[in-house]
Amino acid sequence: EAPEEKELEPPDYSSSSDALKDLARDLLEKGEVGIVVGYGAPGTSGVASPVFAVNPEGACSLSFNGRCLNDLSVYLTNDLVRRHGRIGIVAKGCDVKSIVGLIQESQIGRDEIRIIGVVCGGMRGDDGKILEKCKACDVKVPHLYDYLIGEGHEGAEAMPRLAISERTMAEIDHVSSMPLEEKWMWWQEQFSRCIKCYACRAVCPFCYCDRCIVDRTRPQWIPPGAHGKGVLSWIVVKAFHLAGRCTLCGECSRVCPAGIRLDLIYAKVAMEVQKVYGYMAGYRFDVPPPLLTFRREDEEDFIR
């Protein structure tokens, strides 16, 4: 078991909120951006709601606090957002990784966005404790931005590593060490709770296809029902599609109403990609993901 960790006091983000409002207002007034995608005050769920400011007055609704859980980069491929022109987006360091991935895959141009990076001391869950993914964060200071808000960033640099906490790593090791049949039953129990709501698809920045494979009927690649075969096909295919692309933002696992441990699947896949290719997603948009490119020196031992 992972050792108990001392819980840190929640950071005070009030100064960041004030600076964010002033910056967004200025960008909108000058026409530098047509819209600012950011966070507002926590809603009834306690989680900060996305805010879309399209005029200087709307900037007053922006805020930054310890409950800004959403990865807002998912909106960068939304037609309703893009119609406003250049997009200003508020981004924590982990969200910037997703933005880098979207630039890599030519879903958004670097000149089409203005990244408002926010120094982040960690987000809190419903229990008030810091999220597991935040404990292993290596980009508390965003590594790519046009504007930076927050203190404590002097001389800070990203030290790339997989954002997997000790506790999550212990869980991965535990499941990986199970005998094959026991491991299969463990995952079957997890998958049996899936209701095929596709919340994990809706929240994922990299699920931007105009028509998802699960919606295709001719041919029908994935059974639509929320049964064993349909669920297994969906989750495994999505994991393959995200190999070398997933930045471990953890949004899929957070929004899953059934509490399926999707984070363990994607973390394990990311570990394998790092081991085989020495690649970690989300750091450099000028280096393409290994599974989206061809190199003559690539290993071919998987070919039979």
mmCIF file of C-alpha atoms in Angstrom:
data_model
loop_
_atom_site.group_PDB
_atom_site.id
_atom_site.type_symbol
_atom_site.label_atom_id
_atom_site.label_comp_id
_atom_site.label_asym_id
_atom_site.label_seq_id
_atom_site.Cartn_x
_atom_site.Cartn_y
_atom_site.Cartn_z
ATOM 1 C CA GLU A 1 0.000 0.000 0.000
ATOM 2 C CA ALA A 2 1.095 3.554 -0.703
ATOM 3 C CA PRO A 3 2.216 5.478 2.389
ATOM 4 C CA GLU A 4 -0.102 8.009 3.943
ATOM 5 C CA GLU A 5 0.616 11.518 2.733
ATOM 6 C CA LYS A 6 0.226 14.711 4.733
ATOM 7 C CA GLU A 7 -2.636 16.760 3.308
ATOM 8 C CA LEU A 8 -1.653 20.272 2.273
ATOM 9 C CA GLU A 9 -3.731 23.356 2.878
ATOM 10 C CA PRO A 10 -5.736 24.519 -0.176
ATOM 11 C CA PRO A 11 -3.938 27.356 -2.006
ATOM 12 C CA ASP A 12 -5.480 30.822 -2.057
ATOM 13 C CA TYR A 13 -6.321 31.573 -5.675
ATOM 14 C CA SER A 14 -8.103 34.892 -5.073
ATOM 15 C CA SER A 15 -5.301 37.005 -6.563
ATOM 16 C CA SER A 16 -5.212 34.734 -9.617
ATOM 17 C CA SER A 17 -8.952 35.257 -10.114
ATOM 18 C CA ASP A 18 -8.573 39.035 -10.039
ATOM 19 C CA ALA A 19 -5.644 38.969 -12.459
ATOM 20 C CA LEU A 20 -7.523 36.613 -14.740
ATOM 21 C CA LYS A 21 -10.544 38.907 -14.970
ATOM 22 C CA ASP A 22 -8.363 41.913 -15.766
ATOM 23 C CA LEU A 23 -6.394 40.062 -18.442
ATOM 24 C CA ALA A 24 -9.467 38.557 -20.112
ATOM 25 C CA ARG A 25 -11.214 41.926 -20.152
ATOM 26 C CA ASP A 26 -8.165 43.517 -21.766
ATOM 27 C CA LEU A 27 -7.825 40.799 -24.422
ATOM 28 C CA LEU A 28 -11.495 41.064 -25.359
ATOM 29 C CA GLU A 29 -11.465 44.857 -25.434
ATOM 30 C CA LYS A 30 -8.450 44.937 -27.739
ATOM 31 C CA GLY A 31 -9.867 42.227 -29.997
ATOM 32 C CA GLU A 32 -6.878 39.998 -29.355
ATOM 33 C CA VAL A 33 -9.357 37.146 -28.865
ATOM 34 C CA GLY A 34 -12.998 36.726 -29.758
ATOM 35 C CA ILE A 35 -13.831 34.520 -26.813
ATOM 36 C CA VAL A 36 -12.248 33.480 -23.532
ATOM 37 C CA VAL A 37 -12.955 29.964 -22.299
ATOM 38 C CA GLY A 38 -12.426 29.757 -18.574
ATOM 39 C CA TYR A 39 -13.916 28.837 -15.218
ATOM 40 C CA GLY A 40 -16.647 30.434 -13.161
ATOM 41 C CA ALA A 41 -17.767 30.064 -9.583
ATOM 42 C CA PRO A 42 -18.544 26.534 -8.359
ATOM 43 C CA GLY A 43 -22.060 25.376 -9.242
ATOM 44 C CA THR A 44 -24.456 23.197 -7.275
ATOM 45 C CA SER A 45 -22.112 20.234 -7.642
ATOM 46 C CA GLY A 46 -19.277 22.227 -6.118
ATOM 47 C CA VAL A 47 -17.255 22.029 -9.340
ATOM 48 C CA ALA A 48 -16.404 25.254 -11.181
ATOM 49 C CA SER A 49 -18.537 25.583 -14.309
ATOM 50 C CA PRO A 50 -17.031 26.442 -17.710
ATOM 51 C CA VAL A 51 -17.551 30.091 -18.667
ATOM 52 C CA PHE A 52 -17.484 31.500 -22.202
ATOM 53 C CA ALA A 53 -16.828 35.238 -22.193
ATOM 54 C CA VAL A 54 -17.440 36.899 -25.570
ATOM 55 C CA ASN A 55 -17.293 40.535 -24.444
ATOM 56 C CA PRO A 56 -15.401 42.552 -21.809
ATOM 57 C CA GLU A 57 -18.413 42.513 -19.485
ATOM 58 C CA GLY A 58 -18.455 38.718 -19.515
ATOM 59 C CA ALA A 59 -14.910 38.618 -18.165
ATOM 60 C CA CYS A 60 -16.220 39.464 -14.687
ATOM 61 C CA SER A 61 -17.732 35.954 -14.526
ATOM 62 C CA LEU A 62 -14.308 34.331 -14.722
ATOM 63 C CA SER A 63 -12.703 32.859 -11.656
ATOM 64 C CA PHE A 64 -10.033 30.403 -10.597
ATOM 65 C CA ASN A 65 -10.289 28.235 -7.521
ATOM 66 C CA GLY A 66 -9.455 24.818 -6.163
ATOM 67 C CA ARG A 67 -12.447 23.232 -7.916
ATOM 68 C CA CYS A 68 -11.527 24.020 -11.530
ATOM 69 C CA LEU A 69 -11.482 20.346 -12.453
ATOM 70 C CA ASN A 70 -12.547 20.428 -16.105
ATOM 71 C CA ASP A 71 -9.985 20.145 -18.877
ATOM 72 C CA LEU A 72 -11.221 23.069 -20.972
ATOM 73 C CA SER A 73 -9.154 22.075 -24.006
ATOM 74 C CA VAL A 74 -12.085 19.862 -25.012
ATOM 75 C CA TYR A 75 -13.822 23.040 -26.228
ATOM 76 C CA LEU A 76 -11.064 23.970 -28.679
ATOM 77 C CA THR A 77 -12.557 21.680 -31.319
ATOM 78 C CA ASN A 78 -16.126 22.847 -30.711
ATOM 79 C CA ASP A 79 -17.625 24.655 -33.724
ATOM 80 C CA LEU A 80 -19.713 26.976 -31.525
ATOM 81 C CA VAL A 81 -16.536 28.155 -29.794
ATOM 82 C CA ARG A 82 -14.389 28.375 -32.912
ATOM 83 C CA ARG A 83 -16.839 30.594 -34.759
ATOM 84 C CA HIS A 84 -15.797 33.462 -32.497
ATOM 85 C CA GLY A 85 -12.310 33.553 -33.995
ATOM 86 C CA ARG A 86 -9.132 33.393 -31.974
ATOM 87 C CA ILE A 87 -9.733 31.635 -28.661
ATOM 88 C CA GLY A 88 -8.364 32.644 -25.305
ATOM 89 C CA ILE A 89 -8.278 29.619 -23.025
ATOM 90 C CA VAL A 90 -7.550 29.386 -19.320
ATOM 91 C CA ALA A 91 -5.334 26.374 -18.761
ATOM 92 C CA LYS A 92 -3.687 24.608 -15.863
ATOM 93 C CA GLY A 93 -0.436 22.839 -16.621
ATOM 94 C CA CYS A 94 -2.171 19.489 -17.138
ATOM 95 C CA ASP A 95 -4.645 21.097 -19.542
ATOM 96 C CA VAL A 96 -1.770 22.554 -21.550
ATOM 97 C CA LYS A 97 -0.622 18.992 -22.241
ATOM 98 C CA SER A 98 -3.939 18.348 -23.974
ATOM 99 C CA ILE A 99 -3.621 21.594 -25.936
ATOM 100 C CA VAL A 100 -0.179 20.476 -27.107
ATOM 101 C CA GLY A 101 -1.709 17.204 -28.296
ATOM 102 C CA LEU A 102 -4.416 19.003 -30.273
ATOM 103 C CA ILE A 103 -1.776 21.182 -31.937
ATOM 104 C CA GLN A 104 0.251 18.059 -32.770
ATOM 105 C CA GLU A 105 -2.763 16.524 -34.470
ATOM 106 C CA SER A 106 -3.583 19.707 -36.423
ATOM 107 C CA GLN A 107 -6.921 20.176 -34.674
ATOM 108 C CA ILE A 108 -6.032 23.733 -33.715
ATOM 109 C CA GLY A 109 -3.274 26.049 -34.901
ATOM 110 C CA ARG A 110 -0.913 27.621 -32.407
ATOM 111 C CA ASP A 111 -1.773 31.063 -33.793
ATOM 112 C CA GLU A 112 -5.496 30.384 -33.354
ATOM 113 C CA ILE A 113 -5.305 30.392 -29.574
ATOM 114 C CA ARG A 114 -3.971 32.462 -26.725
ATOM 115 C CA ILE A 115 -3.106 30.312 -23.743
ATOM 116 C CA ILE A 116 -3.703 31.929 -20.365
ATOM 117 C CA GLY A 117 -1.647 29.641 -18.167
ATOM 118 C CA VAL A 118 -2.455 29.530 -14.461
ATOM 119 C CA VAL A 119 -0.003 28.386 -11.807
ATOM 120 C CA CYS A 120 -1.804 25.594 -9.978
ATOM 121 C CA GLY A 121 -1.204 24.245 -6.507
ATOM 122 C CA GLY A 122 -3.567 21.313 -6.997
ATOM 123 C CA MET A 123 -7.287 20.750 -7.395
ATOM 124 C CA ARG A 124 -9.579 19.340 -4.702
ATOM 125 C CA GLY A 125 -12.144 16.556 -4.902
ATOM 126 C CA ASP A 126 -15.571 16.389 -3.278
ATOM 127 C CA ASP A 127 -13.910 15.339 -0.017
ATOM 128 C CA GLY A 128 -11.746 18.462 0.025
ATOM 129 C CA LYS A 129 -8.557 16.461 -0.506
ATOM 130 C CA ILE A 130 -6.115 17.012 -3.315
ATOM 131 C CA LEU A 131 -6.754 14.861 -6.380
ATOM 132 C CA GLU A 132 -4.497 11.862 -6.899
ATOM 133 C CA LYS A 133 -3.335 13.116 -10.292
ATOM 134 C CA CYS A 134 -2.300 16.444 -8.722
ATOM 135 C CA LYS A 135 0.038 14.684 -6.303
ATOM 136 C CA ALA A 136 2.199 13.559 -9.214
ATOM 137 C CA CYS A 137 1.888 16.725 -11.299
ATOM 138 C CA ASP A 138 5.094 17.931 -12.946
ATOM 139 C CA VAL A 139 3.576 21.003 -14.594
ATOM 140 C CA LYS A 140 2.155 23.046 -11.734
ATOM 141 C CA VAL A 141 3.592 25.902 -13.784
ATOM 142 C CA PRO A 142 2.311 25.503 -17.378
ATOM 143 C CA HIS A 143 5.116 24.724 -19.813
ATOM 144 C CA LEU A 144 3.458 26.523 -22.742
ATOM 145 C CA TYR A 145 1.547 29.779 -22.493
ATOM 146 C CA ASP A 146 1.105 33.267 -23.887
ATOM 147 C CA TYR A 147 0.214 34.802 -20.531
ATOM 148 C CA LEU A 148 0.959 33.421 -17.098
ATOM 149 C CA ILE A 149 -1.038 34.104 -13.953
ATOM 150 C CA GLY A 150 0.011 33.114 -10.466
ATOM 151 C CA GLU A 151 2.984 33.233 -8.153
ATOM 152 C CA GLY A 152 5.881 30.884 -7.645
ATOM 153 C CA HIS A 153 6.894 30.469 -11.268
ATOM 154 C CA GLU A 154 10.306 32.102 -11.206
ATOM 155 C CA GLY A 155 12.790 29.715 -12.795
ATOM 156 C CA ALA A 156 10.328 26.826 -12.733
ATOM 157 C CA GLU A 157 10.590 24.315 -15.542
ATOM 158 C CA ALA A 158 8.625 21.211 -16.405
ATOM 159 C CA MET A 159 10.458 17.999 -15.530
ATOM 160 C CA PRO A 160 8.642 15.514 -17.776
ATOM 161 C CA ARG A 161 7.386 12.377 -16.082
ATOM 162 C CA LEU A 162 4.178 10.395 -16.194
ATOM 163 C CA ALA A 163 1.669 12.013 -13.840
ATOM 164 C CA ILE A 164 0.922 8.847 -11.891
ATOM 165 C CA SER A 165 0.766 9.122 -8.110
ATOM 166 C CA GLU A 166 2.274 6.561 -5.762
ATOM 167 C CA ARG A 167 -1.173 5.351 -4.757
ATOM 168 C CA THR A 168 -2.318 4.921 -8.365
ATOM 169 C CA MET A 169 0.942 3.165 -9.239
ATOM 170 C CA ALA A 170 0.407 0.785 -6.328
ATOM 171 C CA GLU A 171 -3.079 0.015 -7.648
ATOM 172 C CA ILE A 172 -1.720 -0.644 -11.131
ATOM 173 C CA ASP A 173 0.948 -2.968 -9.718
ATOM 174 C CA HIS A 174 -1.666 -4.777 -7.639
ATOM 175 C CA VAL A 175 -3.958 -5.441 -10.599
ATOM 176 C CA SER A 176 -1.030 -6.315 -12.886
ATOM 177 C CA SER A 177 0.245 -8.900 -10.391
ATOM 178 C CA MET A 178 -3.065 -10.777 -10.251
ATOM 179 C CA PRO A 179 -3.261 -14.230 -11.859
ATOM 180 C CA LEU A 180 -4.720 -13.970 -15.358
ATOM 181 C CA GLU A 181 -8.146 -15.376 -14.471
ATOM 182 C CA GLU A 182 -8.450 -13.216 -11.341
ATOM 183 C CA LYS A 183 -7.396 -10.142 -13.295
ATOM 184 C CA TRP A 184 -9.995 -10.879 -15.975
ATOM 185 C CA MET A 185 -12.726 -11.208 -13.351
ATOM 186 C CA TRP A 186 -11.620 -7.937 -11.712
ATOM 187 C CA TRP A 187 -11.937 -6.045 -14.973
ATOM 188 C CA GLN A 188 -15.191 -7.806 -15.824
ATOM 189 C CA GLU A 189 -16.631 -6.486 -12.574
ATOM 190 C CA GLN A 190 -15.480 -2.999 -13.485
ATOM 191 C CA PHE A 191 -16.897 -3.156 -17.014
ATOM 192 C CA SER A 192 -20.198 -4.665 -15.868
ATOM 193 C CA ARG A 193 -21.099 -1.288 -14.349
ATOM 194 C CA CYS A 194 -20.818 0.585 -17.657
ATOM 195 C CA ILE A 195 -24.127 1.983 -18.928
ATOM 196 C CA LYS A 196 -22.692 3.231 -22.239
ATOM 197 C CA CYS A 197 -23.487 6.868 -21.436
ATOM 198 C CA TYR A 198 -20.282 7.957 -23.228
ATOM 199 C CA ALA A 199 -19.512 10.620 -20.635
ATOM 200 C CA CYS A 200 -15.878 9.548 -20.989
ATOM 201 C CA ARG A 201 -16.065 10.320 -24.704
ATOM 202 C CA ALA A 202 -17.728 13.694 -24.215
ATOM 203 C CA VAL A 203 -15.097 14.913 -21.759
ATOM 204 C CA CYS A 204 -12.015 13.652 -23.630
ATOM 205 C CA PRO A 205 -10.139 16.331 -25.642
ATOM 206 C CA PHE A 206 -8.988 13.673 -28.102
ATOM 207 C CA CYS A 207 -12.437 12.292 -28.903
ATOM 208 C CA TYR A 208 -13.005 14.907 -31.585
ATOM 209 C CA CYS A 209 -14.008 12.706 -34.549
ATOM 210 C CA ASP A 210 -17.011 14.021 -36.488
ATOM 211 C CA ARG A 211 -18.443 10.523 -36.337
ATOM 212 C CA CYS A 212 -17.261 8.190 -33.619
ATOM 213 C CA ILE A 213 -16.631 4.532 -34.352
ATOM 214 C CA VAL A 214 -19.345 3.595 -31.838
ATOM 215 C CA ASP A 215 -21.926 5.465 -33.940
ATOM 216 C CA ARG A 216 -21.130 3.626 -37.163
ATOM 217 C CA THR A 217 -23.664 1.032 -38.234
ATOM 218 C CA ARG A 218 -22.375 0.094 -41.708
ATOM 219 C CA PRO A 219 -20.284 -1.738 -40.773
ATOM 220 C CA GLN A 220 -21.000 -1.854 -37.051
ATOM 221 C CA TRP A 221 -17.634 -2.152 -35.390
ATOM 222 C CA ILE A 222 -18.816 -1.923 -31.790
ATOM 223 C CA PRO A 223 -22.073 -3.403 -30.477
ATOM 224 C CA PRO A 224 -24.232 -0.561 -29.106
ATOM 225 C CA GLY A 225 -25.690 -2.376 -26.097
ATOM 226 C CA ALA A 226 -24.466 -1.968 -22.524
ATOM 227 C CA HIS A 227 -23.564 -5.648 -22.290
ATOM 228 C CA GLY A 228 -20.281 -7.491 -21.922
ATOM 229 C CA LYS A 229 -19.298 -7.614 -25.570
ATOM 230 C CA GLY A 230 -20.331 -4.032 -26.343
ATOM 231 C CA VAL A 231 -18.683 -2.543 -23.264
ATOM 232 C CA LEU A 232 -15.419 -4.456 -23.651
ATOM 233 C CA SER A 233 -15.187 -3.461 -27.321
ATOM 234 C CA TRP A 234 -15.771 0.208 -26.529
ATOM 235 C CA ILE A 235 -13.319 0.513 -23.644
ATOM 236 C CA VAL A 236 -10.537 -1.459 -25.336
ATOM 237 C CA VAL A 237 -10.880 0.377 -28.656
ATOM 238 C CA LYS A 238 -10.820 3.744 -26.880
ATOM 239 C CA ALA A 239 -7.686 2.729 -24.985
ATOM 240 C CA PHE A 240 -5.973 1.778 -28.258
ATOM 241 C CA HIS A 241 -7.028 5.057 -29.851
ATOM 242 C CA LEU A 242 -5.521 7.019 -26.963
ATOM 243 C CA ALA A 243 -2.213 5.137 -26.834
ATOM 244 C CA GLY A 244 0.560 7.703 -27.078
ATOM 245 C CA ARG A 245 -1.996 10.536 -27.025
ATOM 246 C CA CYS A 246 -3.588 10.455 -23.568
ATOM 247 C CA THR A 247 -2.105 13.072 -21.226
ATOM 248 C CA LEU A 248 -3.583 11.433 -18.109
ATOM 249 C CA CYS A 249 -5.857 14.357 -17.304
ATOM 250 C CA GLY A 250 -8.140 11.858 -15.552
ATOM 251 C CA GLU A 251 -11.372 13.486 -16.701
ATOM 252 C CA CYS A 252 -12.827 10.231 -18.055
ATOM 253 C CA SER A 253 -12.546 8.520 -14.698
ATOM 254 C CA ARG A 254 -13.786 11.579 -12.810
ATOM 255 C CA VAL A 255 -17.029 11.934 -14.780
ATOM 256 C CA CYS A 256 -17.822 8.217 -15.047
ATOM 257 C CA PRO A 257 -21.117 7.783 -13.141
ATOM 258 C CA ALA A 258 -20.294 4.119 -12.573
ATOM 259 C CA GLY A 259 -16.873 4.792 -11.071
ATOM 260 C CA ILE A 260 -15.012 2.583 -13.544
ATOM 261 C CA ARG A 261 -11.243 2.815 -13.101
ATOM 262 C CA LEU A 262 -10.483 4.049 -16.581
ATOM 263 C CA ASP A 263 -7.527 5.962 -15.175
ATOM 264 C CA LEU A 264 -5.737 2.679 -14.441
ATOM 265 C CA ILE A 265 -6.151 1.520 -18.042
ATOM 266 C CA TYR A 266 -4.819 4.710 -19.606
ATOM 267 C CA ALA A 267 -1.986 5.035 -17.095
ATOM 268 C CA LYS A 268 -0.859 1.475 -17.851
ATOM 269 C CA VAL A 269 -0.991 2.120 -21.606
ATOM 270 C CA ALA A 270 0.999 5.348 -21.135
ATOM 271 C CA MET A 271 3.608 3.406 -19.162
ATOM 272 C CA GLU A 272 3.983 0.909 -22.010
ATOM 273 C CA VAL A 273 4.327 3.688 -24.593
ATOM 274 C CA GLN A 274 7.026 5.309 -22.491
ATOM 275 C CA LYS A 275 8.857 2.002 -22.072
ATOM 276 C CA VAL A 276 8.790 1.066 -25.749
ATOM 277 C CA TYR A 277 9.133 4.484 -27.398
ATOM 278 C CA GLY A 278 10.497 6.731 -24.663
ATOM 279 C CA TYR A 279 7.607 9.085 -25.313
ATOM 280 C CA MET A 280 5.269 10.982 -22.987
ATOM 281 C CA ALA A 281 2.310 12.873 -24.411
ATOM 282 C CA GLY A 282 1.733 16.577 -24.016
ATOM 283 C CA TYR A 283 5.129 18.235 -23.835
ATOM 284 C CA ARG A 284 6.226 19.217 -27.341
ATOM 285 C CA PHE A 285 3.887 19.918 -30.241
ATOM 286 C CA ASP A 286 6.768 19.640 -32.761
ATOM 287 C CA VAL A 287 7.302 15.959 -31.884
ATOM 288 C CA PRO A 288 4.496 13.727 -33.233
ATOM 289 C CA PRO A 289 3.123 10.818 -31.170
ATOM 290 C CA PRO A 290 4.954 7.575 -32.020
ATOM 291 C CA LEU A 291 1.835 5.640 -33.033
ATOM 292 C CA LEU A 292 0.834 8.341 -35.531
ATOM 293 C CA THR A 293 4.135 8.227 -37.399
ATOM 294 C CA PHE A 294 6.368 5.771 -39.229
ATOM 295 C CA ARG A 295 10.085 5.395 -38.699
ATOM 296 C CA ARG A 296 12.341 2.857 -40.366
ATOM 297 C CA GLU A 297 14.002 2.090 -37.054
ATOM 298 C CA ASP A 298 10.715 1.169 -35.345
ATOM 299 C CA GLU A 299 10.688 -2.292 -33.816
ATOM 300 C CA GLU A 300 8.725 -4.916 -35.734
ATOM 301 C CA ASP A 301 8.759 -7.776 -33.243
ATOM 302 C CA PHE A 302 4.962 -7.576 -32.957
ATOM 303 C CA ILE A 303 4.604 -8.745 -36.581
ATOM 304 C CA ARG A 304 4.029 -12.459 -36.930
#
